[in-house]
Coordinates of N, CA, C and O in Angstrom, one line a residue:
M1 N 0.8 -1.2 0.0 CA 0.0 0.0 0.0 C 0.9 1.3 0.0 O 1.8 1.3 0.7
A2 N 0.6 2.2 -0.9 CA 1.4 3.4 -1.0 C 1.1 4.3 0.2 O -0.1 4.4 0.6
K3 N 2.1 5.0 0.6 CA 1.9 6.0 1.7 C 1.3 7.3 1.1 O 1.6 7.7 0.0
K4 N 0.4 7.9 1.9 CA -0.2 9.1 1.5 C 0.8 10.2 1.7 O 1.5 10.2 2.7
K5 N 0.9 11.1 0.8 CA 1.8 12.3 1.0 C 1.1 13.2 2.0 O -0.1 13.5 1.9
K6 N 1.9 13.7 2.9 CA 1.3 14.7 3.9 C 1.2 16.0 3.2 O 2.2 16.5 2.5
K7 N 0.1 16.7 3.3 CA -0.1 18.0 2.7 C 0.7 19.0 3.5 O 0.6 19.1 4.7
Q8 N 1.6 19.7 2.8 CA 2.4 20.7 3.4 C 1.6 21.9 3.8 O 0.7 22.3 3.0
P9 N 1.8 22.5 5.0 CA 1.0 23.7 5.3 C 1.4 24.8 4.4 O 2.5 24.9 3.9
E10 N 0.4 25.6 4.0 CA 0.6 26.7 3.1 C 1.5 27.8 3.8 O 1.2 28.2 4.9
P11 N 2.5 28.2 3.1 CA 3.4 29.3 3.8 C 2.5 30.5 3.9 O 1.7 30.8 3.1
E12 N 2.8 31.3 5.0 CA 2.1 32.5 5.3 C 3.1 33.7 5.2 O 4.2 33.6 5.4
I13 N 2.5 34.8 4.8 CA 3.2 36.0 4.7 C 2.9 36.8 6.0 O 1.7 36.9 6.4
N14 N 3.9 37.3 6.6 CA 3.7 38.2 7.8 C 3.3 39.6 7.3 O 4.2 40.4 7.0
V15 N 2.1 39.8 7.1 CA 1.6 41.0 6.5 C 1.9 42.2 7.4 O 2.3 43.3 6.9
K16 N 1.7 42.1 8.7 CA 2.0 43.2 9.6 C 3.5 43.6 9.5 O 3.8 44.8 9.4
Q17 N 4.4 42.7 9.4 CA 5.8 43.0 9.3 C 6.0 43.7 7.9 O 6.8 44.7 7.8
R18 N 5.4 43.2 6.9 CA 5.5 43.9 5.6 C 5.0 45.3 5.6 O 5.6 46.2 5.0
F19 N 3.9 45.5 6.3 CA 3.4 46.9 6.4 C 4.2 47.8 7.3 O 4.2 49.0 7.2
D20 N 4.9 47.2 8.2 CA 5.9 48.0 9.0 C 7.0 48.5 8.1 O 7.5 49.6 8.2
N21 N 7.4 47.7 7.1 CA 8.3 48.1 6.1 C 7.8 49.2 5.2 O 8.5 50.2 4.9
V22 N 6.5 49.2 4.9 CA 5.8 50.2 4.2 C 5.9 51.5 5.0 O 6.3 52.6 4.5
K23 N 5.7 51.4 6.3 CA 5.7 52.6 7.2 C 7.1 53.2 7.2 O 7.3 54.4 7.1
V24 N 8.2 52.4 7.2 CA 9.6 52.8 7.1 C 9.8 53.6 5.8 O 10.4 54.7 5.8
L25 N 9.3 53.0 4.7 CA 9.5 53.7 3.4 C 8.8 55.1 3.4 O 9.4 56.1 2.9
V26 N 7.6 55.2 4.0 CA 6.9 56.5 4.1 C 7.7 57.4 5.0 O 7.9 58.6 4.6
E27 N 8.2 56.9 6.1 CA 8.9 57.8 7.0 C 10.2 58.3 6.5 O 10.7 59.3 6.9
T28 N 10.8 57.6 5.5 CA 12.0 58.0 4.9 C 11.8 58.7 3.5 O 12.6 58.7 2.7
N29 N 10.6 59.2 3.4 CA 10.2 60.0 2.2 C 10.3 59.2 0.9 O 10.8 59.8 -0.1
R30 N 9.8 58.0 0.9 CA 9.8 57.2 -0.3 C 8.4 56.6 -0.5 O 8.2 55.4 -0.5
P31 N 7.4 57.5 -0.6 CA 6.0 57.0 -0.7 C 5.7 56.2 -2.0 O 4.9 55.3 -1.9
K32 N 6.3 56.5 -3.1 CA 6.1 55.7 -4.3 C 6.6 54.3 -4.1 O 6.0 53.3 -4.6
E33 N 7.8 54.2 -3.5 CA 8.3 52.8 -3.2 C 7.4 52.1 -2.2 O 7.2 50.9 -2.4
A34 N 6.8 52.8 -1.3 CA 5.8 52.2 -0.4 C 4.6 51.6 -1.1 O 4.2 50.5 -0.8
I35 N 4.1 52.4 -2.0 CA 2.9 51.9 -2.8 C 3.3 50.7 -3.6 O 2.5 49.7 -3.8
A36 N 4.5 50.7 -4.2 CA 4.9 49.6 -5.0 C 5.1 48.4 -4.1 O 4.8 47.2 -4.5
Y37 N 5.6 48.6 -2.9 CA 5.8 47.5 -2.0 C 4.5 46.9 -1.6 O 4.3 45.7 -1.4
I38 N 3.4 47.7 -1.4 CA 2.1 47.2 -1.1 C 1.6 46.3 -2.2 O 1.1 45.2 -2.0
Y39 N 1.9 46.7 -3.4 CA 1.5 45.9 -4.6 C 2.3 44.5 -4.5 O 1.7 43.5 -4.8
L40 N 3.5 44.6 -4.2 CA 4.3 43.3 -4.1 C 3.8 42.4 -3.1 O 3.9 41.2 -3.2
V41 N 3.3 42.9 -2.0 CA 2.7 42.1 -0.9 C 1.5 41.4 -1.5 O 1.3 40.1 -1.4
Y42 N 0.6 42.1 -2.3 CA -0.5 41.5 -2.9 C -0.1 40.4 -3.9 O -0.6 39.3 -3.9
D43 N 0.9 40.7 -4.7 CA 1.5 39.8 -5.7 C 1.9 38.5 -5.0 O 1.7 37.4 -5.5
D44 N 2.7 38.6 -3.9 CA 3.1 37.5 -3.1 C 2.0 36.6 -2.6 O 2.0 35.4 -2.6
I45 N 0.9 37.3 -2.1 CA -0.2 36.6 -1.6 C -0.9 35.8 -2.7 O -1.2 34.6 -2.5
I46 N -1.1 36.4 -3.8 CA -1.7 35.6 -5.0 C -0.8 34.4 -5.4 O -1.3 33.3 -5.6
N47 N 0.5 34.7 -5.4 CA 1.4 33.6 -5.8 C 1.4 32.4 -4.8 O 1.3 31.3 -5.2
I48 N 1.4 32.7 -3.5 CA 1.4 31.7 -2.5 C 0.0 31.0 -2.4 O 0.0 29.8 -2.4
K49 N -1.0 31.8 -2.4 CA -2.4 31.2 -2.2 C -2.9 30.4 -3.4 O -3.5 29.4 -3.3
F50 N -2.6 31.0 -4.6 CA -3.2 30.4 -5.8 C -2.2 29.8 -6.8 O -2.5 29.3 -7.9
K51 N -0.9 29.9 -6.5 CA 0.2 29.4 -7.3 C 0.1 30.1 -8.7 O 0.3 29.5 -9.7
K52 N -0.1 31.4 -8.7 CA -0.2 32.2 -9.9 C 0.8 33.4 -9.8 O 0.4 34.5 -9.4
P53 N 2.0 33.1 -10.2 CA 3.0 34.2 -10.2 C 2.7 35.2 -11.4 O 2.2 34.8 -12.4
R54 N 3.1 36.4 -11.2 CA 3.0 37.4 -12.3 C 4.1 37.1 -13.2 O 5.3 37.0 -12.8
L55 N 3.8 37.0 -14.5 CA 4.9 36.7 -15.5 C 5.6 38.0 -15.8 O 5.1 39.1 -15.7
A56 N 6.8 37.9 -16.2 CA 7.7 39.0 -16.5 C 7.2 40.0 -17.5 O 7.4 41.2 -17.4
H57 N 6.4 39.5 -18.5 CA 5.9 40.3 -19.5 C 4.6 41.0 -19.2 O 4.1 41.9 -19.9
Q58 N 4.0 40.6 -18.1 CA 2.6 41.1 -17.7 C 2.8 42.5 -17.0 O 3.6 42.6 -16.1
T59 N 1.9 43.4 -17.3 CA 1.8 44.6 -16.6 C 0.9 44.3 -15.3 O 0.3 43.3 -15.2
I60 N 0.9 45.3 -14.5 CA 0.1 45.2 -13.2 C -1.3 45.0 -13.6 O -2.0 44.1 -13.1
R61 N -1.8 45.7 -14.6 CA -3.2 45.6 -15.0 C -3.5 44.2 -15.7 O -4.5 43.6 -15.4
E62 N -2.6 43.8 -16.5 CA -2.8 42.5 -17.2 C -2.8 41.3 -16.2 O -3.7 40.4 -16.3
F63 N -2.0 41.4 -15.1 CA -2.0 40.4 -14.1 C -3.3 40.5 -13.3 O -3.9 39.4 -13.0
A64 N -3.8 41.7 -13.0 CA -5.1 41.8 -12.3 C -6.2 41.2 -13.1 O -7.1 40.4 -12.6
I65 N -6.2 41.5 -14.4 CA -7.3 40.9 -15.3 C -7.2 39.4 -15.3 O -8.2 38.7 -15.2
M66 N -6.0 38.8 -15.4 CA -5.8 37.4 -15.4 C -6.3 36.8 -14.1 O -6.9 35.8 -14.1
C67 N -6.0 37.5 -13.0 CA -6.4 37.0 -11.7 C -7.9 36.9 -11.6 O -8.5 35.9 -11.1
V68 N -8.6 38.0 -12.0 CA -10.0 38.0 -11.9 C -10.6 37.0 -12.9 O -11.6 36.3 -12.5
N69 N -10.1 36.8 -14.1 CA -10.7 35.9 -15.0 C -10.4 34.4 -14.6 O -11.3 33.6 -14.7
E70 N -9.2 34.1 -14.1 CA -8.9 32.7 -13.8 C -9.3 32.4 -12.4 O -9.4 31.2 -12.1
L71 N -9.4 33.3 -11.5 CA -9.8 33.1 -10.1 C -11.1 33.7 -9.8 O -11.4 34.2 -8.7
E72 N -12.0 33.7 -10.8 CA -13.3 34.4 -10.7 C -14.1 34.1 -9.6 O -14.9 34.9 -9.1
K73 N -14.1 32.9 -9.1 CA -14.9 32.5 -7.9 C -14.2 32.9 -6.6 O -14.8 32.8 -5.6
K74 N -13.0 33.3 -6.7 CA -12.2 33.7 -5.5 C -12.0 35.2 -5.4 O -11.9 35.7 -4.3
L75 N -11.8 35.8 -6.5 CA -11.5 37.3 -6.5 C -12.6 38.1 -7.3 O -12.9 37.7 -8.4
K76 N -13.1 39.1 -6.6 CA -14.1 39.9 -7.3 C -13.5 41.1 -8.0 O -12.7 41.7 -7.4
P77 N -14.0 41.4 -9.2 CA -13.4 42.5 -9.9 C -13.6 43.8 -9.1 O -12.8 44.7 -9.2
E78 N -14.7 43.9 -8.4 CA -15.0 45.2 -7.7 C -14.0 45.4 -6.5 O -13.9 46.5 -5.9
S79 N -13.3 44.3 -6.1 CA -12.2 44.5 -5.1 C -10.8 44.7 -5.7 O -10.1 45.5 -5.2
V80 N -10.6 43.9 -6.8 CA -9.3 44.0 -7.4 C -9.0 45.3 -8.2 O -8.0 45.9 -8.0
Y81 N -9.9 45.6 -9.1 CA -9.7 46.7 -10.0 C -9.5 48.1 -9.3 O -8.6 48.9 -9.7
P82 N -10.3 48.5 -8.3 CA -10.0 49.7 -7.6 C -8.6 49.8 -6.9 O -7.9 50.8 -7.0
F83 N -8.2 48.6 -6.4 CA -6.9 48.5 -5.8 C -5.8 48.7 -6.8 O -4.9 49.6 -6.7
I84 N -5.9 48.0 -7.9 CA -4.9 48.2 -9.0 C -4.9 49.6 -9.6 O -3.8 50.1 -9.9
K85 N -6.1 50.2 -9.8 CA -6.1 51.5 -10.3 C -5.4 52.5 -9.4 O -4.7 53.4 -9.8
K86 N -5.6 52.4 -8.1 CA -4.9 53.3 -7.1 C -3.4 53.1 -7.2 O -2.7 54.0 -7.2
I87 N -3.0 51.8 -7.3 CA -1.5 51.6 -7.4 C -1.0 52.2 -8.7 O 0.0 52.9 -8.7
E88 N -1.7 52.0 -9.8 CA -1.2 52.6 -11.1 C -1.2 54.1 -11.1 O -0.3 54.7 -11.6
D89 N -2.3 54.6 -10.5 CA -2.4 56.1 -10.4 C -1.2 56.7 -9.7 O -0.6 57.7 -10.1
I90 N -0.8 56.1 -8.6 CA 0.3 56.6 -7.8 C 1.6 56.3 -8.5 O 2.5 57.2 -8.6
I91 N 1.9 55.1 -9.0 CA 3.1 54.8 -9.6 C 3.4 55.6 -10.8 O 4.5 56.1 -11.1
Y92 N 2.4 55.6 -11.7 CA 2.6 56.2 -13.0 C 2.0 57.6 -13.2 O 2.2 58.3 -14.2
G93 N 1.4 58.1 -12.1 CA 0.7 59.4 -12.2 C 1.6 60.6 -12.0 O 1.2 61.7 -12.3
G94 N 2.8 60.5 -11.6 CA 3.7 61.6 -11.5 C 3.5 62.5 -10.3 O 4.1 63.5 -10.2
I95 N 2.6 62.0 -9.4 CA 2.3 62.8 -8.2 C 2.8 62.1 -6.9 O 2.6 60.8 -6.9
E96 N 3.4 62.8 -6.0 CA 3.8 62.1 -4.8 C 2.5 61.8 -4.0 O 1.7 62.7 -3.7
P97 N 2.3 60.6 -3.5 CA 1.1 60.2 -2.8 C 1.1 60.8 -1.4 O 2.2 60.9 -0.7
T98 N 0.0 61.2 -0.9 CA -0.2 61.7 0.5 C -0.5 60.5 1.4 O -0.8 59.4 0.9
N99 N -0.4 60.8 2.7 CA -0.7 59.7 3.6 C -2.2 59.3 3.5 O -2.5 58.1 3.6
K100 N -3.1 60.2 3.1 CA -4.5 59.9 2.9 C -4.6 58.9 1.7 O -5.3 57.9 1.9
E101 N -3.9 59.1 0.6 CA -3.9 58.2 -0.5 C -3.3 56.8 -0.2 O -3.8 55.8 -0.6
L102 N -2.2 56.9 0.6 CA -1.6 55.6 1.0 C -2.5 54.8 1.9 O -2.6 53.6 1.8
N103 N -3.1 55.5 2.9 CA -4.1 54.8 3.8 C -5.3 54.2 3.0 O -5.7 53.1 3.3
Y104 N -5.7 54.9 2.0 CA -6.8 54.4 1.1 C -6.3 53.2 0.4 O -7.1 52.2 0.3
A105 N -5.1 53.2 -0.2 CA -4.6 52.0 -0.8 C -4.5 50.8 0.1 O -4.7 49.7 -0.2
I106 N -4.1 51.1 1.4 CA -4.0 50.1 2.4 C -5.3 49.5 2.7 O -5.5 48.3 2.9
E107 N -6.3 50.4 2.8 CA -7.7 49.9 3.0 C -8.2 49.0 1.9 O -8.8 48.0 2.1
L108 N -7.9 49.4 0.6 CA -8.3 48.6 -0.5 C -7.6 47.2 -0.4 O -8.1 46.2 -0.7
F109 N -6.3 47.3 -0.1 CA -5.5 46.0 0.1 C -6.1 45.2 1.2 O -6.3 43.9 1.0
S110 N -6.5 45.8 2.3 CA -7.1 45.0 3.4 C -8.4 44.3 3.0 O -8.6 43.1 3.4
N111 N -9.2 44.9 2.2 CA -10.4 44.3 1.7 C -10.0 43.1 0.8 O -10.7 42.0 1.0
L112 N -9.1 43.2 0.0 CA -8.6 42.1 -0.9 C -8.0 41.0 0.0 O -8.3 39.8 -0.3
Y113 N -7.2 41.4 0.9 CA -6.6 40.4 1.8 C -7.6 39.5 2.5 O -7.5 38.3 2.6
N114 N -8.7 40.2 3.0 CA -9.7 39.5 3.7 C -10.5 38.6 2.7 O -10.8 37.4 3.0
E115 N -10.7 39.0 1.5 CA -11.3 38.2 0.5 C -10.5 37.0 0.1 O -11.0 35.9 -0.1
I116 N -9.2 37.2 0.0 CA -8.3 36.1 -0.4 C -8.1 35.1 0.7 O -8.1 33.9 0.5
T117 N -7.8 35.6 1.9 CA -7.4 34.7 3.0 C -8.5 34.4 4.0 O -8.4 33.4 4.8
G118 N -9.5 35.2 4.0 CA -10.6 35.0 5.1 C -10.2 35.6 6.4 O -10.9 35.5 7.4
K119 N -9.0 36.3 6.4 CA -8.5 36.9 7.7 C -8.6 38.4 7.5 O -8.5 39.0 6.4
S120 N -8.8 39.1 8.7 CA -8.9 40.5 8.6 C -7.5 41.1 8.9 O -6.7 40.5 9.5
F121 N -7.4 42.3 8.3 CA -6.1 43.1 8.4 C -6.4 44.5 8.3 O -7.2 44.9 7.4
S122 N -5.9 45.3 9.2 CA -6.0 46.8 9.1 C -4.7 47.4 9.6 O -4.0 46.9 10.4
Y123 N -4.4 48.5 8.9 CA -3.1 49.2 9.2 C -3.3 50.6 8.9 O -3.9 51.0 7.8
K124 N -2.8 51.5 9.7 CA -2.9 53.0 9.4 C -1.4 53.5 9.5 O -0.7 53.1 10.4
L125 N -1.1 54.4 8.6 CA 0.2 55.1 8.7 C 0.2 56.2 9.7 O -0.8 56.8 10.0

């Protein structure tokens, strides 16, 4: 009789620690890097939870569309697209984000995190 493989526990991301890094970036006057880092946390969660890494040729938007289309029962477009739009607006918009905008992006991330993991997360800068 063949032995059953033990299911490996899913690796977890320490989201609070990651957002402490975001806070450091903001405090050192690097808000655009902070917003990019928030996106990378989202990217890592998708990769770990669904085994869907962002491909090198994919834009942030293309990856979001792929996630919604391929993970449609798990990710809602009304949660993903506002988050991605906020990230794109700050990264490519040419304007330094304010703490209000960063906190709004974190709020959008928190909603997505809850949707993906079933766990709640909140953080304020």
